[in-house]
Amino acid sequence: MSKVYMQGERLMVPDRVTIPFIEGDGVGAEITPVCQKIVNRAVQIAYGGQRSIEWKEVLAGGKAFRQTGEWLPEATMEAFREYLVGIKGPLTTPVGGGIRSLNVALRQTLDLYVCLRPVRWFKGVVSPVKEPQKVNMHIFRENTEDIYAGIEWEQGTPEAEKFYAFLRDEMGVTKVRFPETSSFGVKPVSIDGSKRLVRSAIRYALQHGLPSVTLVHKGNIMKYTEGGFKRWGYEVAEQEFARQTFTMNQYDQLKKDLGEESAHAAMAEAVNAGKIIVKDCICDAFLQNTLLMPEDYSVIATLNLNGDYVSDQLAAMVGGIGIAPGANINYQTGHAIFEATHGTAPNIAGKNIVNPCSLLLSSVMMLEYLGWQEAADLIVNALETAFGKGEATLDLARFMPDGTALGTVEFGDRLVELL
């Protein structure tokens, strides 16, 4: 077995690499083997047998609970710690107790602070928007802070009463309208967490030749949390990437000092020099703008809850969450877990109709992360060909003119042929 490891800041990947995987619950049992078959074939074709993946199954979710009595066994966490890079299908989260969310537990335990969600349109996929080809964005969603930290107290509990008493008596808070029936939550947003997220987004834009990074926030209302995220994001750009970026802060200052014409000229010069434009947008306006002018946005850096909304809306614009990939990454340690972004879909599990593309495109992201771009490109090209011919699973094919609906297994076999 060969493990991925970090050497300094560089990810080192052996030609024969072991990848831990969680099959997933519900439809996970169907999409995981299909995706592994496609990935194995793409790697074989791309590298003539010189590279390969050994898949190492680890347990989580319902399958883990049935076999071990635990929802997230320590052996699974240890495998992801040891092998650095892994992939997972959708997981059931226990209802009525136990782990709050298996996905959140994985992200926070391994400090996977970036949730990376690239969103693009494939020709042939029917979209609810007029020009889906203009959508090509990369969302960097902060993964460990904000309300997903899970710090809250239910109304009517002694803890909620104690928390309100602290707010009232120690902090002088008078704005809780119905304190006796209020639940409370805490939204931590730190300098460290914000800066490492924005730093990763800027580096990603530089590495991939992308034109802009947009800080999406609600800082007009939450001035110290969301507003802090915006401020600290600009600090990263101006202090750590001064030679490679031009920020709207700088534009506004030039406009104030020298006039609008000079500010425009400076921005044009920065664009011509290949600098990344770092800008910001209030979240509700951003959601509107992505529908009206999606071409204006490339890399998005945002907090946890905003990122949840943004990534799902953008996925809908290009055909739905069934073709939306995702990754949870710590660029400092190298740890990364790639995942299907949809749920377990128990209503269609076992019917051979589920779309495997979310997990498959997450597998493409994994190959790219490993540096195996040639294999990743083969899979993307096969998808483009299939969709262009109207060949897809039922969820997509039913909307395509002259679409041909294929079962999950049959669609996977078709992609293998197209490789």
Short mmCIF file of C-alpha atoms in Angstrom, two decimals:
data_model
loop_
_atom_site.label_atom_id
_atom_site.label_comp_id
_atom_site.label_asym_id
_atom_site.label_seq_id
_atom_site.Cartn_x
_atom_site.Cartn_y
_atom_site.Cartn_z
CA MET A 1 0.00 0.00 0.00
CA SER A 2 1.32 3.44 -0.92
CA LYS A 3 0.35 6.61 0.89
CA VAL A 4 0.11 10.23 -0.13
CA TYR A 5 2.29 12.41 2.10
CA MET A 6 3.37 16.02 2.46
CA GLN A 7 6.94 17.14 1.83
CA GLY A 8 7.13 20.74 2.96
CA GLU A 9 4.18 22.39 1.25
CA ARG A 10 4.08 19.86 -1.59
CA LEU A 11 1.78 16.87 -1.89
CA MET A 12 3.74 13.75 -2.80
CA VAL A 13 1.78 11.07 -4.66
CA PRO A 14 3.13 7.59 -5.45
CA ASP A 15 2.23 5.93 -8.74
CA ARG A 16 0.40 3.14 -6.86
CA VAL A 17 -1.71 5.04 -4.38
CA THR A 18 -4.12 3.82 -1.70
CA ILE A 19 -7.33 5.83 -1.36
CA PRO A 20 -9.68 5.23 1.60
CA PHE A 21 -13.33 5.45 0.63
CA ILE A 22 -16.70 5.44 2.37
CA GLU A 23 -19.28 3.70 0.21
CA GLY A 24 -22.13 5.80 1.62
CA ASP A 25 -25.71 5.08 2.58
CA GLY A 26 -28.78 4.87 0.36
CA VAL A 27 -27.70 5.44 -3.22
CA GLY A 28 -24.05 5.40 -2.14
CA ALA A 29 -23.95 1.64 -2.64
CA GLU A 30 -24.84 2.18 -6.32
CA ILE A 31 -22.79 5.22 -7.30
CA THR A 32 -19.53 4.28 -5.55
CA PRO A 33 -18.67 1.12 -7.55
CA VAL A 34 -19.73 2.80 -10.81
CA CYS A 35 -17.41 5.75 -10.17
CA GLN A 36 -14.52 3.52 -9.12
CA LYS A 37 -14.86 1.54 -12.35
CA ILE A 38 -14.72 4.71 -14.45
CA VAL A 39 -11.78 6.17 -12.50
CA ASN A 40 -9.80 2.92 -12.69
CA ARG A 41 -10.24 2.76 -16.46
CA ALA A 42 -9.35 6.43 -16.96
CA VAL A 43 -6.16 6.01 -14.92
CA GLN A 44 -5.24 2.87 -16.86
CA ILE A 45 -5.75 4.58 -20.23
CA ALA A 46 -4.04 7.84 -19.25
CA TYR A 47 -0.90 6.23 -17.84
CA GLY A 48 -0.66 2.89 -19.62
CA GLY A 49 -0.74 0.93 -16.37
CA GLN A 50 2.09 2.93 -14.76
CA ARG A 51 -0.30 4.40 -12.20
CA SER A 52 -3.19 2.85 -10.31
CA ILE A 53 -5.49 3.30 -7.31
CA GLU A 54 -6.02 0.72 -4.61
CA TRP A 55 -9.38 1.43 -2.96
CA LYS A 56 -9.46 0.85 0.80
CA GLU A 57 -12.98 0.74 2.24
CA VAL A 58 -13.58 2.40 5.61
CA LEU A 59 -16.91 2.63 7.42
CA ALA A 60 -19.20 5.48 8.39
CA GLY A 61 -22.94 6.10 8.58
CA GLY A 62 -25.59 3.40 8.56
CA LYS A 63 -23.27 0.65 7.30
CA ALA A 64 -20.79 1.41 10.08
CA PHE A 65 -23.53 1.40 12.72
CA ARG A 66 -24.87 -1.94 11.56
CA GLN A 67 -21.43 -3.56 11.57
CA THR A 68 -19.74 -1.88 14.54
CA GLY A 69 -22.41 -0.10 16.58
CA GLU A 70 -20.71 3.23 15.85
CA TRP A 71 -21.68 5.87 13.32
CA LEU A 72 -18.11 7.08 12.79
CA PRO A 73 -15.52 4.55 14.01
CA GLU A 74 -12.13 5.83 15.11
CA ALA A 75 -10.51 3.45 12.58
CA THR A 76 -12.14 5.48 9.80
CA MET A 77 -10.80 8.76 11.15
CA GLU A 78 -7.37 7.21 11.55
CA ALA A 79 -7.38 6.00 7.92
CA PHE A 80 -8.13 9.51 6.65
CA ARG A 81 -5.44 10.95 8.92
CA GLU A 82 -2.89 8.41 7.69
CA TYR A 83 -3.61 8.35 3.95
CA LEU A 84 -4.42 12.10 3.65
CA VAL A 85 -6.70 11.82 0.61
CA GLY A 86 -10.05 10.01 0.57
CA ILE A 87 -13.52 10.07 -0.94
CA LYS A 88 -17.01 9.38 0.38
CA GLY A 89 -20.55 8.78 -0.75
CA PRO A 90 -23.58 10.39 0.96
CA LEU A 91 -24.08 9.56 4.63
CA THR A 92 -27.07 9.19 6.91
CA THR A 93 -26.88 11.34 10.02
CA PRO A 94 -28.45 9.71 13.11
CA VAL A 95 -31.80 11.18 14.16
CA GLY A 96 -32.57 11.94 17.79
CA GLY A 97 -29.07 11.79 19.21
CA GLY A 98 -25.47 10.84 18.54
CA ILE A 99 -23.31 12.82 16.15
CA ARG A 100 -24.82 16.13 15.08
CA SER A 101 -23.69 15.57 11.48
CA LEU A 102 -21.26 12.98 10.17
CA ASN A 103 -20.10 15.33 7.43
CA VAL A 104 -19.48 18.16 9.89
CA ALA A 105 -17.70 15.75 12.25
CA LEU A 106 -15.30 14.68 9.48
CA ARG A 107 -14.61 18.27 8.47
CA GLN A 108 -14.01 19.57 11.96
CA THR A 109 -12.01 16.60 13.27
CA LEU A 110 -9.56 16.79 10.36
CA ASP A 111 -9.77 20.61 10.24
CA LEU A 112 -10.82 20.53 6.58
CA TYR A 113 -11.34 24.27 6.53
CA VAL A 114 -12.07 24.65 2.80
CA CYS A 115 -15.22 23.29 1.19
CA LEU A 116 -14.40 23.64 -2.50
CA ARG A 117 -17.33 23.50 -4.90
CA PRO A 118 -16.55 24.15 -8.59
CA VAL A 119 -19.66 24.83 -10.68
CA ARG A 120 -19.74 24.69 -14.47
CA TRP A 121 -22.23 23.84 -17.19
CA PHE A 122 -22.02 20.85 -19.53
CA LYS A 123 -23.39 21.30 -23.02
CA GLY A 124 -26.55 19.26 -23.44
CA VAL A 125 -27.69 19.57 -19.82
CA VAL A 126 -30.94 21.52 -19.60
CA SER A 127 -30.78 24.52 -17.27
CA PRO A 128 -33.47 26.87 -15.89
CA VAL A 129 -31.37 29.90 -16.90
CA LYS A 130 -30.95 31.32 -20.41
CA GLU A 131 -27.15 31.30 -20.62
CA PRO A 132 -25.77 28.61 -18.31
CA GLN A 133 -22.51 28.56 -20.25
CA LYS A 134 -21.61 31.80 -18.46
CA VAL A 135 -21.55 30.00 -15.10
CA ASN A 136 -18.01 28.96 -14.22
CA MET A 137 -17.32 29.54 -10.55
CA HIS A 138 -15.25 28.00 -7.79
CA ILE A 139 -16.72 28.40 -4.31
CA PHE A 140 -14.40 28.42 -1.29
CA ARG A 141 -16.77 27.92 1.62
CA GLU A 142 -15.29 28.25 5.11
CA ASN A 143 -15.92 24.88 6.70
CA THR A 144 -15.20 25.06 10.42
CA GLU A 145 -16.70 28.27 11.85
CA ASP A 146 -19.89 30.36 11.55
CA ILE A 147 -23.14 28.74 12.70
CA TYR A 148 -21.88 25.29 11.64
CA ALA A 149 -19.70 25.33 14.75
CA GLY A 150 -22.92 24.05 16.35
CA ILE A 151 -22.92 26.29 19.42
CA GLU A 152 -26.57 26.71 20.39
CA TRP A 153 -29.03 26.20 23.21
CA GLU A 154 -32.69 25.23 22.91
CA GLN A 155 -35.38 27.51 24.28
CA GLY A 156 -36.73 26.57 27.65
CA THR A 157 -33.55 24.83 28.82
CA PRO A 158 -31.49 25.94 31.83
CA GLU A 159 -28.59 26.58 29.44
CA ALA A 160 -30.64 28.99 27.32
CA GLU A 161 -31.84 30.78 30.46
CA LYS A 162 -28.28 31.04 31.77
CA PHE A 163 -27.00 32.32 28.44
CA TYR A 164 -29.68 34.99 28.26
CA ALA A 165 -29.00 36.03 31.84
CA PHE A 166 -25.35 36.53 30.89
CA LEU A 167 -26.33 38.61 27.87
CA ARG A 168 -28.70 40.72 29.95
CA ASP A 169 -26.74 41.10 33.18
CA GLU A 170 -23.12 41.04 32.04
CA MET A 171 -23.29 42.39 28.48
CA GLY A 172 -26.24 44.77 28.77
CA VAL A 173 -28.12 43.23 25.86
CA THR A 174 -31.72 44.49 25.63
CA LYS A 175 -32.63 43.53 22.07
CA VAL A 176 -33.90 40.00 22.61
CA ARG A 177 -37.61 40.52 21.97
CA PHE A 178 -38.96 37.27 23.46
CA PRO A 179 -36.24 35.98 25.81
CA GLU A 180 -38.37 33.38 27.59
CA THR A 181 -39.13 31.54 24.36
CA SER A 182 -35.88 32.17 22.46
CA SER A 183 -33.26 29.65 21.46
CA PHE A 184 -29.74 31.01 21.14
CA GLY A 185 -26.83 30.34 18.83
CA VAL A 186 -23.28 31.66 18.64
CA LYS A 187 -21.58 32.55 15.35
CA PRO A 188 -17.76 32.46 15.76
CA VAL A 189 -15.77 34.05 12.95
CA SER A 190 -12.04 34.44 13.53
CA ILE A 191 -9.17 36.30 11.89
CA ASP A 192 -7.22 33.05 11.54
CA GLY A 193 -10.11 31.07 10.05
CA SER A 194 -11.07 33.83 7.64
CA LYS A 195 -7.56 34.55 6.45
CA ARG A 196 -6.58 30.97 5.76
CA LEU A 197 -9.77 30.51 3.71
CA VAL A 198 -9.20 33.65 1.63
CA ARG A 199 -5.50 32.84 1.28
CA SER A 200 -6.40 29.45 -0.21
CA ALA A 201 -8.90 31.05 -2.59
CA ILE A 202 -6.34 33.56 -3.89
CA ARG A 203 -3.69 30.88 -4.35
CA TYR A 204 -6.18 28.74 -6.22
CA ALA A 205 -7.04 31.64 -8.54
CA LEU A 206 -3.36 32.27 -9.21
CA GLN A 207 -2.59 28.60 -9.88
CA HIS A 208 -5.51 28.23 -12.30
CA GLY A 209 -5.20 31.58 -14.08
CA LEU A 210 -8.61 32.80 -12.89
CA PRO A 211 -9.39 36.53 -13.04
CA SER A 212 -11.04 37.42 -9.74
CA VAL A 213 -11.80 36.50 -6.14
CA THR A 214 -15.05 37.80 -4.63
CA LEU A 215 -15.54 38.01 -0.86
CA VAL A 216 -19.23 37.27 -0.30
CA HIS A 217 -20.56 38.42 3.08
CA LYS A 218 -23.39 40.07 5.02
CA GLY A 219 -21.16 42.64 6.63
CA ASN A 220 -23.68 45.45 6.32
CA ILE A 221 -25.67 43.81 9.16
CA MET A 222 -23.21 41.54 11.00
CA LYS A 223 -20.40 44.05 11.13
CA TYR A 224 -17.93 42.21 13.35
CA THR A 225 -18.35 38.66 12.04
CA GLU A 226 -19.25 38.91 8.34
CA GLY A 227 -17.80 42.42 8.20
CA GLY A 228 -14.64 41.13 9.81
CA PHE A 229 -14.42 38.39 7.19
CA LYS A 230 -14.51 41.01 4.45
CA ARG A 231 -11.92 43.23 6.15
CA TRP A 232 -9.53 40.40 6.93
CA GLY A 233 -9.90 39.04 3.40
CA TYR A 234 -8.79 42.32 1.93
CA GLU A 235 -5.86 42.37 4.35
CA VAL A 236 -4.68 39.01 3.02
CA ALA A 237 -4.81 40.27 -0.56
CA GLU A 238 -3.07 43.58 0.14
CA GLN A 239 -0.44 42.33 2.59
CA GLU A 240 0.40 38.84 1.31
CA PHE A 241 -0.37 39.07 -2.43
CA ALA A 242 0.29 42.74 -3.15
CA ARG A 243 2.17 42.05 -6.39
CA GLN A 244 -0.46 39.67 -7.76
CA THR A 245 -3.72 41.36 -6.80
CA PHE A 246 -5.62 44.63 -7.17
CA THR A 247 -8.40 45.15 -4.64
CA MET A 248 -11.56 47.22 -4.69
CA ASN A 249 -10.25 48.80 -1.49
CA GLN A 250 -7.36 50.16 -3.52
CA TYR A 251 -9.72 51.21 -6.29
CA ASP A 252 -11.95 53.13 -3.87
CA GLN A 253 -8.95 54.86 -2.30
CA LEU A 254 -7.57 55.89 -5.70
CA LYS A 255 -11.00 57.15 -6.70
CA LYS A 256 -11.13 59.25 -3.54
CA ASP A 257 -7.57 60.60 -3.88
CA LEU A 258 -7.14 60.97 -7.64
CA GLY A 259 -10.59 60.70 -9.18
CA GLU A 260 -12.58 58.07 -11.01
CA GLU A 261 -10.60 58.25 -14.23
CA SER A 262 -7.32 57.45 -12.48
CA ALA A 263 -8.93 54.62 -10.53
CA HIS A 264 -10.31 53.10 -13.74
CA ALA A 265 -6.91 53.41 -15.38
CA ALA A 266 -5.22 51.67 -12.46
CA MET A 267 -7.68 48.81 -12.58
CA ALA A 268 -7.27 48.42 -16.34
CA GLU A 269 -3.51 48.34 -15.91
CA ALA A 270 -3.84 45.67 -13.22
CA VAL A 271 -6.08 43.53 -15.46
CA ASN A 272 -3.67 43.89 -18.39
CA ALA A 273 -0.82 42.85 -16.13
CA GLY A 274 -2.68 39.66 -15.25
CA LYS A 275 -3.38 40.61 -11.66
CA ILE A 276 -6.33 39.08 -9.84
CA ILE A 277 -9.09 41.50 -8.96
CA VAL A 278 -10.20 41.02 -5.34
CA LYS A 279 -13.65 42.45 -4.69
CA ASP A 280 -16.57 41.90 -2.35
CA CYS A 281 -20.35 41.62 -2.57
CA ILE A 282 -23.15 41.44 -0.01
CA CYS A 283 -24.61 37.95 -0.10
CA ASP A 284 -28.21 38.75 -1.07
CA ALA A 285 -27.01 41.00 -3.90
CA PHE A 286 -24.55 38.30 -4.97
CA LEU A 287 -27.32 35.71 -5.32
CA GLN A 288 -29.16 38.11 -7.61
CA ASN A 289 -26.02 39.00 -9.56
CA THR A 290 -25.17 35.38 -10.27
CA LEU A 291 -28.44 35.13 -12.19
CA LEU A 292 -28.05 38.45 -13.99
CA MET A 293 -24.29 38.52 -14.71
CA PRO A 294 -22.61 35.24 -13.72
CA GLU A 295 -19.69 35.96 -16.02
CA ASP A 296 -18.52 38.64 -13.55
CA TYR A 297 -17.56 36.05 -10.94
CA SER A 298 -14.87 33.41 -10.86
CA VAL A 299 -13.54 32.36 -7.43
CA ILE A 300 -15.86 32.95 -4.47
CA ALA A 301 -14.64 33.10 -0.84
CA THR A 302 -17.39 33.10 1.76
CA LEU A 303 -18.44 31.95 5.20
CA ASN A 304 -20.11 28.66 5.98
CA LEU A 305 -23.83 29.42 5.82
CA ASN A 306 -23.53 31.79 2.83
CA GLY A 307 -21.54 29.10 1.03
CA ASP A 308 -24.31 26.57 1.60
CA TYR A 309 -26.87 28.82 -0.09
CA VAL A 310 -24.56 30.01 -2.86
CA SER A 311 -23.31 26.58 -3.90
CA ASP A 312 -26.81 25.10 -4.12
CA GLN A 313 -28.17 28.00 -6.18
CA LEU A 314 -25.25 27.82 -8.60
CA ALA A 315 -25.66 24.05 -8.90
CA ALA A 316 -29.33 24.55 -9.83
CA MET A 317 -28.28 27.01 -12.54
CA VAL A 318 -26.22 24.35 -14.34
CA GLY A 319 -28.62 21.43 -13.99
CA GLY A 320 -28.89 20.50 -10.35
CA ILE A 321 -27.01 19.12 -7.38
CA GLY A 322 -26.81 15.73 -9.11
CA ILE A 323 -23.85 17.03 -11.12
CA ALA A 324 -22.31 19.19 -8.38
CA PRO A 325 -18.97 17.93 -7.00
CA GLY A 326 -17.35 18.90 -3.74
CA ALA A 327 -14.19 18.58 -1.68
CA ASN A 328 -13.18 19.31 1.90
CA ILE A 329 -9.52 20.29 2.07
CA ASN A 330 -6.80 21.41 4.45
CA TYR A 331 -4.11 22.81 2.15
CA GLN A 332 -1.63 23.05 5.02
CA THR A 333 -1.69 19.40 6.07
CA GLY A 334 -2.70 17.98 2.69
CA HIS A 335 -5.79 16.22 4.08
CA ALA A 336 -8.71 16.14 1.66
CA ILE A 337 -11.99 14.25 1.49
CA PHE A 338 -13.92 14.43 -1.79
CA GLU A 339 -17.65 13.77 -1.65
CA ALA A 340 -20.99 13.54 -3.37
CA THR A 341 -22.80 16.75 -2.45
CA HIS A 342 -26.32 15.28 -2.50
CA GLY A 343 -28.07 13.19 0.14
CA THR A 344 -28.68 9.47 0.46
CA ALA A 345 -31.95 9.63 -1.56
CA PRO A 346 -33.55 6.54 0.04
CA ASN A 347 -36.65 6.94 -2.14
CA ILE A 348 -34.69 5.95 -5.25
CA ALA A 349 -32.02 3.72 -3.70
CA GLY A 350 -31.73 0.31 -5.31
CA LYS A 351 -33.64 1.30 -8.45
CA ASN A 352 -30.62 1.81 -10.74
CA ILE A 353 -31.72 5.34 -11.66
CA VAL A 354 -29.52 7.56 -9.48
CA ASN A 355 -27.15 9.98 -11.19
CA PRO A 356 -23.52 9.18 -10.24
CA CYS A 357 -22.10 12.43 -11.61
CA SER A 358 -21.74 14.31 -8.33
CA LEU A 359 -19.45 11.61 -6.96
CA LEU A 360 -17.81 11.11 -10.35
CA LEU A 361 -16.95 14.80 -10.73
CA SER A 362 -15.71 14.75 -7.13
CA SER A 363 -13.47 11.88 -8.25
CA VAL A 364 -12.26 14.15 -11.05
CA MET A 365 -11.41 16.78 -8.43
CA MET A 366 -9.53 14.12 -6.47
CA LEU A 367 -7.49 13.15 -9.53
CA GLU A 368 -6.68 16.81 -10.13
CA TYR A 369 -5.64 17.22 -6.50
CA LEU A 370 -3.32 14.22 -6.87
CA GLY A 371 -1.84 15.85 -9.99
CA TRP A 372 -3.30 13.21 -12.33
CA GLN A 373 -4.81 15.74 -14.71
CA GLU A 374 -4.71 13.51 -17.78
CA ALA A 375 -7.02 10.94 -16.20
CA ALA A 376 -9.31 13.70 -14.94
CA ASP A 377 -9.56 15.20 -18.43
CA LEU A 378 -10.53 11.83 -19.94
CA ILE A 379 -13.53 11.57 -17.61
CA VAL A 380 -14.65 15.16 -18.25
CA ASN A 381 -14.37 14.63 -22.00
CA ALA A 382 -16.44 11.44 -21.76
CA LEU A 383 -19.14 13.29 -19.81
CA GLU A 384 -19.20 16.11 -22.33
CA THR A 385 -19.61 13.60 -25.16
CA ALA A 386 -22.39 11.69 -23.42
CA PHE A 387 -24.36 14.78 -22.48
CA GLY A 388 -23.87 16.19 -25.96
CA LYS A 389 -25.51 13.05 -27.36
CA GLY A 390 -28.39 13.31 -24.88
CA GLU A 391 -27.20 10.29 -22.93
CA ALA A 392 -27.68 10.61 -19.19
CA THR A 393 -29.52 9.17 -16.22
CA LEU A 394 -33.24 9.83 -15.99
CA ASP A 395 -33.02 13.01 -13.89
CA LEU A 396 -31.18 14.79 -16.72
CA ALA A 397 -32.26 12.85 -19.82
CA ARG A 398 -35.98 13.55 -19.31
CA PHE A 399 -35.37 17.26 -19.95
CA MET A 400 -33.02 16.82 -22.92
CA PRO A 401 -34.43 17.02 -26.45
CA ASP A 402 -34.36 13.42 -27.68
CA GLY A 403 -32.66 12.42 -24.43
CA THR A 404 -31.83 8.78 -23.78
CA ALA A 405 -32.29 7.72 -20.16
CA LEU A 406 -29.73 5.17 -19.00
CA GLY A 407 -29.61 3.31 -15.71
CA THR A 408 -26.85 4.09 -13.24
CA VAL A 409 -24.80 1.03 -14.20
CA GLU A 410 -25.49 1.45 -17.92
CA PHE A 411 -24.50 5.13 -17.82
CA GLY A 412 -21.27 4.19 -16.11
CA ASP A 413 -20.56 1.54 -18.73
CA ARG A 414 -21.25 4.09 -21.48
CA LEU A 415 -18.74 6.48 -19.97
CA VAL A 416 -16.15 3.71 -19.83
CA GLU A 417 -16.73 3.13 -23.56
CA LEU A 418 -16.35 6.86 -24.27
CA LEU A 419 -13.01 7.06 -22.43
#
